[in-house]
Coordinates of C-alpha atoms in Angstrom, one line a residue:
M1 CA -0.2 0.0 0.0
I2 CA 2.7 2.2 1.3
Y3 CA 5.1 1.5 -2.1
T4 CA 1.8 1.9 -4.4
L5 CA 1.8 5.9 -2.6
I6 CA 5.0 6.4 -3.0
N7 CA 4.9 5.4 -7.1
I8 CA 1.3 7.4 -7.4
A9 CA 3.2 10.3 -6.0
K10 CA 6.2 10.2 -7.8
L11 CA 3.7 10.2 -11.1
E12 CA 2.1 13.3 -9.8
Q13 CA 5.9 14.6 -9.1
K14 CA 6.6 13.9 -12.8
Q15 CA 3.4 15.4 -14.3
A16 CA 3.3 18.0 -12.4
I17 CA 7.1 18.6 -13.7
I18 CA 5.9 18.0 -17.3
G19 CA 3.0 19.9 -17.1
G20 CA 5.6 22.7 -15.7
K21 CA 7.9 22.4 -18.5
A22 CA 4.7 22.7 -21.3
L23 CA 3.5 25.8 -19.1
W24 CA 7.0 27.2 -19.0
K25 CA 7.3 26.5 -22.8
R26 CA 3.9 28.2 -23.7
S27 CA 4.9 31.1 -22.0
M28 CA 8.0 31.4 -23.9
N29 CA 6.0 31.0 -26.6
T30 CA 3.8 33.7 -26.0
V31 CA 6.6 36.1 -25.0
N32 CA 8.3 35.2 -28.6
N33 CA 5.6 36.0 -30.4
K34 CA 4.6 39.0 -28.9
Q35 CA 8.8 40.1 -29.4
H36 CA 7.8 39.1 -32.7
L37 CA 5.0 41.3 -33.8
K38 CA 6.7 44.0 -32.1
V39 CA 9.8 43.3 -34.4
L40 CA 7.5 43.0 -37.4
G41 CA 5.3 46.3 -35.8
S42 CA 8.2 48.4 -35.7
G43 CA 9.4 48.1 -39.1
L44 CA 6.1 49.0 -40.1
L45 CA 5.6 51.7 -38.1
G46 CA 9.2 53.2 -39.3
L47 CA 8.1 52.6 -42.9
I48 CA 4.9 54.8 -42.4
L49 CA 6.8 57.3 -40.7
T50 CA 10.6 57.2 -43.1
V51 CA 8.4 56.6 -46.6
G52 CA 5.1 56.9 -45.9
I53 CA 5.3 60.4 -44.3
A54 CA 8.6 61.8 -44.7
R55 CA 8.7 60.5 -48.5
F56 CA 5.2 60.3 -49.9
C57 CA 3.4 63.0 -48.5
Y58 CA 5.1 65.2 -50.4
T59 CA 3.4 63.3 -54.1
T60 CA 0.1 64.3 -52.4
L61 CA 1.1 68.1 -50.9
L62 CA 2.6 68.4 -54.6
P63 CA -0.5 70.3 -56.1
A64 CA -1.5 72.4 -53.1
M65 CA 2.8 73.6 -53.2
Q66 CA 2.2 74.3 -57.1
A67 CA -1.4 76.0 -56.4
E68 CA -0.5 78.0 -53.2
A69 CA 3.7 78.1 -53.1
E70 CA 3.6 78.5 -56.7
L71 CA 5.9 74.9 -57.3
S72 CA 7.1 75.0 -61.1
D73 CA 6.5 71.6 -62.5
L74 CA 10.3 71.6 -63.1
A75 CA 11.2 72.5 -59.5
G76 CA 8.6 69.9 -58.7
G77 CA 10.9 67.4 -60.4
Y78 CA 13.9 68.5 -59.2
L79 CA 12.9 69.1 -55.5
A80 CA 11.8 64.4 -56.2
T81 CA 15.1 64.5 -57.0
I82 CA 16.7 65.4 -55.0
N83 CA 15.0 63.5 -52.4
Y84 CA 16.6 60.3 -54.4
I85 CA 19.8 61.5 -54.1
G86 CA 19.5 61.8 -50.4
Y87 CA 18.1 58.1 -50.4
M88 CA 20.6 57.0 -52.6
C89 CA 23.2 58.3 -49.7
G90 CA 21.1 56.4 -47.7
A91 CA 21.3 53.1 -50.0
L92 CA 25.2 53.5 -49.9
M93 CA 25.9 54.0 -46.2
A94 CA 23.6 50.7 -46.1
A95 CA 25.9 49.0 -48.3
T96 CA 29.0 49.8 -47.2
I97 CA 28.7 50.0 -43.3
G98 CA 28.9 46.3 -41.5
N99 CA 28.5 46.9 -37.9
L100 CA 25.0 46.5 -36.8
K101 CA 25.1 48.6 -33.8
T102 CA 26.1 51.4 -36.1
K103 CA 23.2 50.4 -37.8
D104 CA 20.9 50.4 -35.4
M105 CA 21.8 54.1 -34.4
L106 CA 21.1 55.2 -37.6
Y107 CA 18.0 53.7 -37.8
R108 CA 17.2 55.4 -34.8
A109 CA 18.6 59.0 -36.4
G110 CA 16.4 58.2 -39.7
L111 CA 13.5 58.2 -37.4
I112 CA 14.1 61.5 -35.5
T113 CA 15.3 63.0 -39.3
A114 CA 11.8 61.8 -41.1
V115 CA 10.1 63.8 -38.5
I116 CA 12.5 67.1 -38.2
T117 CA 12.1 67.6 -42.0
T118 CA 8.3 66.8 -42.4
L119 CA 7.8 69.6 -40.1
G120 CA 10.5 72.0 -41.6
M121 CA 8.6 72.1 -45.0
A122 CA 6.3 74.2 -43.6
L123 CA 8.3 76.7 -41.9
T124 CA 10.1 78.0 -45.5
D125 CA 8.9 78.3 -49.1
N126 CA 12.8 78.9 -50.2
L127 CA 13.5 76.2 -53.2
W128 CA 17.4 75.8 -51.9
L129 CA 16.0 75.4 -48.1
W130 CA 13.5 72.8 -49.3
G131 CA 15.7 71.1 -51.3
I132 CA 17.8 70.1 -47.6
L133 CA 15.3 69.2 -46.5
R134 CA 14.0 66.5 -49.4
F135 CA 17.9 65.5 -49.5
F136 CA 17.7 64.4 -45.6
S137 CA 14.2 63.1 -45.7
G138 CA 15.5 60.9 -48.2
L139 CA 18.8 60.2 -46.3
S140 CA 15.7 58.3 -43.2
S141 CA 13.5 57.2 -46.0
A142 CA 16.7 54.6 -46.2
S143 CA 16.7 53.8 -43.3
G144 CA 13.0 52.7 -43.2
M145 CA 14.0 50.5 -46.2
L146 CA 17.2 48.9 -46.2
I147 CA 18.8 49.9 -42.4
S148 CA 15.7 48.7 -40.1
A149 CA 14.7 45.7 -42.6
G150 CA 18.2 44.6 -42.7
L151 CA 18.2 44.4 -38.1
I152 CA 14.8 42.9 -38.7
M153 CA 16.3 40.4 -41.1
N154 CA 18.6 39.6 -39.0
W155 CA 16.4 39.1 -35.9
L156 CA 14.4 36.5 -37.8
L157 CA 16.8 34.4 -39.1
R158 CA 18.4 35.0 -35.6
H159 CA 15.1 33.7 -33.6
G160 CA 14.1 30.9 -36.5
H161 CA 11.1 32.8 -37.7
R162 CA 10.7 32.6 -41.7
A163 CA 13.0 34.7 -43.4
E164 CA 10.1 37.5 -45.2
L165 CA 9.4 40.9 -45.4
G166 CA 6.0 41.2 -45.9
I167 CA 4.9 42.3 -43.1
H168 CA 7.8 45.0 -42.5
Y169 CA 6.6 46.3 -46.3
A170 CA 3.7 46.4 -45.6
G171 CA 4.5 49.8 -43.9
A172 CA 5.4 51.3 -47.2
G173 CA 1.4 50.7 -48.2
L174 CA -0.5 52.0 -45.0
G175 CA 1.9 54.9 -45.7
I176 CA 0.8 55.8 -48.5
I177 CA -2.8 55.2 -47.2
V178 CA -1.9 57.9 -44.4
S179 CA -0.5 60.2 -47.1
G180 CA -3.5 59.8 -48.8
L181 CA -5.9 59.7 -45.7
A182 CA -4.7 62.8 -44.6
A183 CA -4.2 65.3 -47.5
E184 CA -8.0 64.5 -48.5
I185 CA -9.6 65.2 -44.9
M186 CA -6.9 68.2 -45.1
I187 CA -7.6 69.8 -48.3
G188 CA -9.9 73.1 -48.0
H189 CA -9.0 73.5 -44.4
L190 CA -5.0 73.8 -44.7
D191 CA -3.1 75.9 -46.4
W192 CA -0.1 74.1 -47.8
R193 CA 2.0 75.0 -44.6
E194 CA -0.4 73.7 -42.4
Q195 CA -0.3 70.7 -44.1
W196 CA 3.1 69.8 -43.8
L197 CA 2.7 71.0 -39.8
A198 CA -0.4 68.4 -39.1
V199 CA 1.2 65.4 -40.8
G200 CA 4.5 66.5 -39.0
L201 CA 2.7 65.6 -36.0
I202 CA 1.4 62.6 -36.8
G203 CA 4.3 61.1 -37.6
S204 CA 6.1 62.2 -34.5
L205 CA 3.7 60.1 -32.6
I206 CA 4.1 57.0 -34.8
A207 CA 8.1 57.4 -33.9
I208 CA 7.7 56.3 -30.4
P209 CA 6.5 52.9 -31.0
A210 CA 8.5 52.5 -34.2
W211 CA 12.0 53.6 -31.9
R212 CA 10.7 51.2 -28.8
W213 CA 9.5 48.3 -30.1
L214 CA 13.2 47.2 -32.2
P215 CA 15.0 45.6 -30.0
R216 CA 19.0 46.2 -29.9
P217 CA 21.0 44.1 -31.9
D218 CA 23.0 40.9 -31.5
T219 CA 26.8 40.8 -33.1
S220 CA 27.3 37.4 -32.0
H221 CA 25.6 36.1 -35.5
Q222 CA 24.3 33.3 -33.9
T223 CA 20.9 32.0 -33.7
T224 CA 19.2 31.0 -30.7
A225 CA 19.4 27.9 -31.2
G226 CA 23.6 28.0 -31.4
Q227 CA 23.9 27.7 -34.9
Q228 CA 26.4 30.0 -36.8
L229 CA 24.9 32.7 -39.7
K230 CA 26.4 31.5 -43.4
D231 CA 26.5 33.8 -46.1
N232 CA 24.8 31.8 -49.4
P233 CA 25.8 34.6 -52.6
P234 CA 24.9 34.2 -56.1
S235 CA 27.1 34.4 -59.1
R236 CA 28.4 38.1 -59.7
R237 CA 27.2 37.5 -63.6
W238 CA 23.5 36.6 -61.4
L239 CA 24.3 39.8 -59.1
M240 CA 24.7 41.9 -62.2
L241 CA 21.4 40.6 -64.2
L242 CA 19.3 41.1 -60.6
G243 CA 21.4 44.7 -60.4
I244 CA 19.7 45.6 -63.8
M245 CA 16.6 44.4 -63.2
Y246 CA 16.1 46.7 -60.3
F247 CA 17.4 49.8 -61.7
C248 CA 14.7 48.7 -64.3
A249 CA 11.7 48.6 -61.2
G250 CA 13.3 51.7 -59.9
Y251 CA 12.6 54.1 -62.8
A252 CA 9.4 52.5 -63.4
Y253 CA 7.9 52.9 -59.7
V254 CA 9.2 56.1 -59.4
I255 CA 7.7 58.0 -61.8
S256 CA 4.3 57.1 -60.9
A257 CA 5.1 57.5 -57.1
T258 CA 5.9 60.9 -57.8
F259 CA 3.3 62.0 -60.3
L260 CA 0.8 60.2 -60.1
V261 CA -1.3 62.9 -58.3
A262 CA -0.4 65.5 -60.8
I263 CA -0.9 63.6 -63.6
V264 CA -4.9 62.7 -62.8
E265 CA -5.2 66.3 -61.0
A266 CA -4.4 67.5 -64.6
Q267 CA -7.2 65.3 -66.4
P268 CA -10.2 67.8 -66.4
A269 CA -12.6 64.5 -65.8
L270 CA -10.6 63.7 -63.2
Q271 CA -9.7 67.1 -61.3
G272 CA -10.4 66.1 -57.5
D273 CA -9.5 62.3 -57.8
G274 CA -5.9 62.6 -57.2
Q275 CA -6.2 62.1 -53.4
I276 CA -8.8 59.1 -53.4
V277 CA -6.6 57.1 -56.2
W278 CA -3.0 57.9 -54.6
I279 CA -5.9 56.1 -51.7
F280 CA -6.0 53.0 -53.3
V281 CA -2.8 52.4 -54.4
G282 CA -2.0 52.1 -50.5
L283 CA -5.0 50.1 -50.1
S284 CA -3.5 47.7 -52.4
A285 CA -0.2 47.9 -51.1
T286 CA -1.2 47.1 -47.8
P287 CA -1.8 43.5 -48.4
A288 CA -0.3 42.8 -51.4
V289 CA 3.4 42.1 -50.0
I290 CA 1.9 39.6 -47.8
L291 CA 0.5 38.1 -50.7
W292 CA 3.6 37.8 -52.9
D293 CA 5.2 36.4 -50.2
R294 CA 2.7 33.3 -51.2
V295 CA 3.2 33.8 -54.4
A296 CA 6.6 33.5 -53.9
R297 CA 6.7 30.1 -51.9
K298 CA 4.3 28.4 -54.5
L299 CA 5.9 29.8 -57.5
G300 CA 9.4 30.5 -56.9
E301 CA 10.7 34.2 -56.3
L302 CA 11.9 34.7 -60.1
N303 CA 8.3 33.6 -61.2
A304 CA 6.6 35.7 -58.7
L305 CA 8.6 39.1 -59.5
L306 CA 7.7 38.2 -63.6
I307 CA 4.3 38.0 -62.4
A308 CA 4.3 41.3 -60.7
F309 CA 6.4 43.3 -63.7
M310 CA 3.5 42.4 -65.4
I311 CA 1.3 43.7 -63.8
Q312 CA 3.0 46.5 -63.3
I313 CA 3.6 47.6 -66.5
V314 CA -0.3 47.3 -67.1
G315 CA -0.8 49.8 -63.7
I316 CA 1.6 52.1 -64.6
I317 CA 0.1 52.4 -68.9
L318 CA -3.3 53.0 -67.9
P319 CA -3.7 56.5 -66.5
A320 CA -1.9 58.0 -69.4
L321 CA -4.6 55.7 -71.9
N322 CA -7.8 57.3 -70.2
D323 CA -9.4 59.3 -68.2
N324 CA -12.4 56.9 -66.6
L325 CA -11.7 57.2 -63.4
G326 CA -13.0 53.5 -62.8
L327 CA -9.9 52.5 -65.2
V328 CA -7.6 54.4 -63.3
L329 CA -8.1 53.2 -59.9
L330 CA -7.7 50.2 -61.3
S331 CA -4.5 51.3 -62.4
A332 CA -3.8 52.6 -59.0
V333 CA -4.5 49.1 -57.6
L334 CA -2.5 46.9 -60.0
Y335 CA 0.2 49.9 -59.6
G336 CA 0.3 49.6 -55.8
G337 CA 0.3 45.7 -56.2
S338 CA 2.7 45.5 -57.7
F339 CA 5.8 47.9 -57.2
I340 CA 6.0 47.2 -53.4
G341 CA 5.9 43.1 -54.1
I342 CA 8.6 44.0 -56.6
V343 CA 10.9 45.6 -53.4
S344 CA 9.3 43.3 -50.6
L345 CA 10.9 40.0 -53.1
V346 CA 14.1 41.2 -53.9
L347 CA 15.5 42.9 -51.0
A348 CA 14.1 39.6 -49.2
M349 CA 16.2 37.6 -51.5
A350 CA 19.1 39.8 -51.2
G351 CA 18.7 39.6 -47.1
R352 CA 18.7 36.1 -47.1
F353 CA 22.1 36.0 -49.7
Y354 CA 23.7 37.1 -46.6
P355 CA 21.9 36.4 -43.4
T356 CA 24.8 37.7 -41.2
K357 CA 24.9 41.5 -43.4
P358 CA 21.6 41.4 -44.6
A359 CA 21.3 45.2 -45.6
K360 CA 24.8 45.3 -47.3
L361 CA 23.5 43.3 -50.3
M362 CA 20.1 45.6 -50.3
G363 CA 22.0 48.7 -50.2
K364 CA 24.3 47.9 -53.2
L365 CA 20.8 46.8 -55.5
T366 CA 18.8 49.8 -53.5
L367 CA 22.0 52.3 -55.1
L368 CA 20.6 50.9 -58.0
Y369 CA 17.2 51.6 -57.6
G370 CA 18.1 54.7 -56.5
T371 CA 20.3 56.0 -59.3
A372 CA 16.9 55.4 -61.4
Q373 CA 15.0 57.2 -59.3
I374 CA 17.3 60.6 -59.5
C375 CA 17.3 60.3 -63.0
A376 CA 13.7 59.6 -63.9
P377 CA 11.9 62.4 -62.2
A378 CA 14.4 64.9 -63.3
I379 CA 13.7 63.6 -66.8
A380 CA 10.0 64.6 -66.6
G381 CA 10.2 67.2 -65.1
I382 CA 12.3 68.4 -68.0
I383 CA 9.3 66.9 -70.5
A384 CA 6.8 68.8 -68.4
D385 CA 8.5 71.7 -69.1
Q386 CA 9.2 71.8 -72.2
G387 CA 5.3 71.4 -73.6
G388 CA 4.9 68.0 -72.6
T389 CA 3.2 66.2 -70.0
Y390 CA 3.9 64.0 -67.1
A391 CA 2.0 61.3 -69.0
D392 CA 4.4 61.2 -71.1
S393 CA 6.6 60.0 -69.2
L394 CA 4.6 56.8 -68.1
Y395 CA 4.7 55.4 -71.3
I396 CA 8.9 55.9 -71.0
A397 CA 8.7 53.6 -67.9
A398 CA 6.3 51.1 -69.2
A399 CA 9.0 50.8 -71.4
I400 CA 11.8 50.5 -69.1
S401 CA 9.5 47.7 -66.9
V402 CA 9.3 45.5 -70.1
L403 CA 13.4 45.2 -70.0
G404 CA 13.0 44.6 -66.8
A405 CA 11.0 42.0 -67.1
G406 CA 13.1 40.5 -69.8
M407 CA 16.2 40.5 -67.0
I408 CA 14.1 37.8 -64.5
L409 CA 13.8 35.6 -67.9
I410 CA 17.2 35.7 -68.6
L411 CA 17.9 35.3 -64.8
K412 CA 15.7 32.6 -65.2
A413 CA 18.1 30.7 -67.5
S414 CA 21.2 31.8 -65.5
Q415 CA 20.3 30.3 -62.6
Q416 CA 18.8 27.0 -64.2
R417 CA 22.6 26.5 -65.8
E418 CA 24.0 27.5 -62.4
L419 CA 22.0 24.9 -60.6
A420 CA 23.0 22.2 -63.7
L421 CA 26.8 23.3 -62.6
I422 CA 26.6 22.7 -59.0
N423 CA 25.1 18.7 -59.8
E424 CA 27.3 18.0 -62.1
R425 CA 30.3 19.2 -59.4

């Protein structure tokens, strides 16, 4: 009897230990899941601030600045170009700086810079000062698009999570919605200065969780399970083709990103609908990045990129062909759903090639993307100033998108040859 009671006690003790371990494991999973969501949330909010507000509010407020501050088409194009020069300088920093702690510092500096440069646009009407502000705004955009993406990718890989950036880049789509809704609400109530101040104040609130939720980086290059992270780079030729494709994507993206609202407002039948069209871009971009991750899992990244390019071509060209609001809204959905998918897929791919320093290749690719973004707005501004329209630039952007799609086909063939050579060894 006593022996039986002892066995029962031992069994109950063992069950209690097992139950305690299970409870501890569940609680740790809950903590890890909360931290996972916070890390992704920090990147998402950082993108809303550094890209959606600091960058895209220029797109939505450009018509007001042209009407009230007498900003010309040419000056508007040059300010957009200066913004992308800043973005390119930020990409260069991301490509050359390998220290994760330095990148963490730059990300946080980018959040502050985004707020200051947005508020600063309201405090002057001097074109030179605007140019300086747009330059540093571009720097801050790189901190959200690249540096935070690299920090988050490193955290995901270290903690055994799926190495995808769809949720992170959904922040760009949400940023478009924020910039579009803010402009739509403020039109007729606030002048251009007050609109910049309002979005700057919104940005200052967003900066707080974007700062606090991203943990400081670990520099051990080991996963939480103790495994060493190792880089797995592709060939130089493959990277060169990828870079050309991404240059084409950058050119096609920036024309619509900068001038879509102005293009829509310039058509008599669509006057007053520019902000609504821009909001549709954001509404499609926000869920699209997550859907593109799923498409890439099923069809492969290059096939997903090819589909995204074909959709982007249609989305870019539609506003230049007609002034029907329904088709223009369809264009906005196609464009918004494709451009952010291209960015997310390419940069996530780059991060997986170099898990120990994911932002370095992201930065190098973005230098090409940024070069296109410098050229394209300036060319569009010159065309418009010489008697053409911003819509003429859409035809050029669509043609360059076709070239980018061609690069993907070459990449697919090149990838198959590389795999065949590896299998022969």
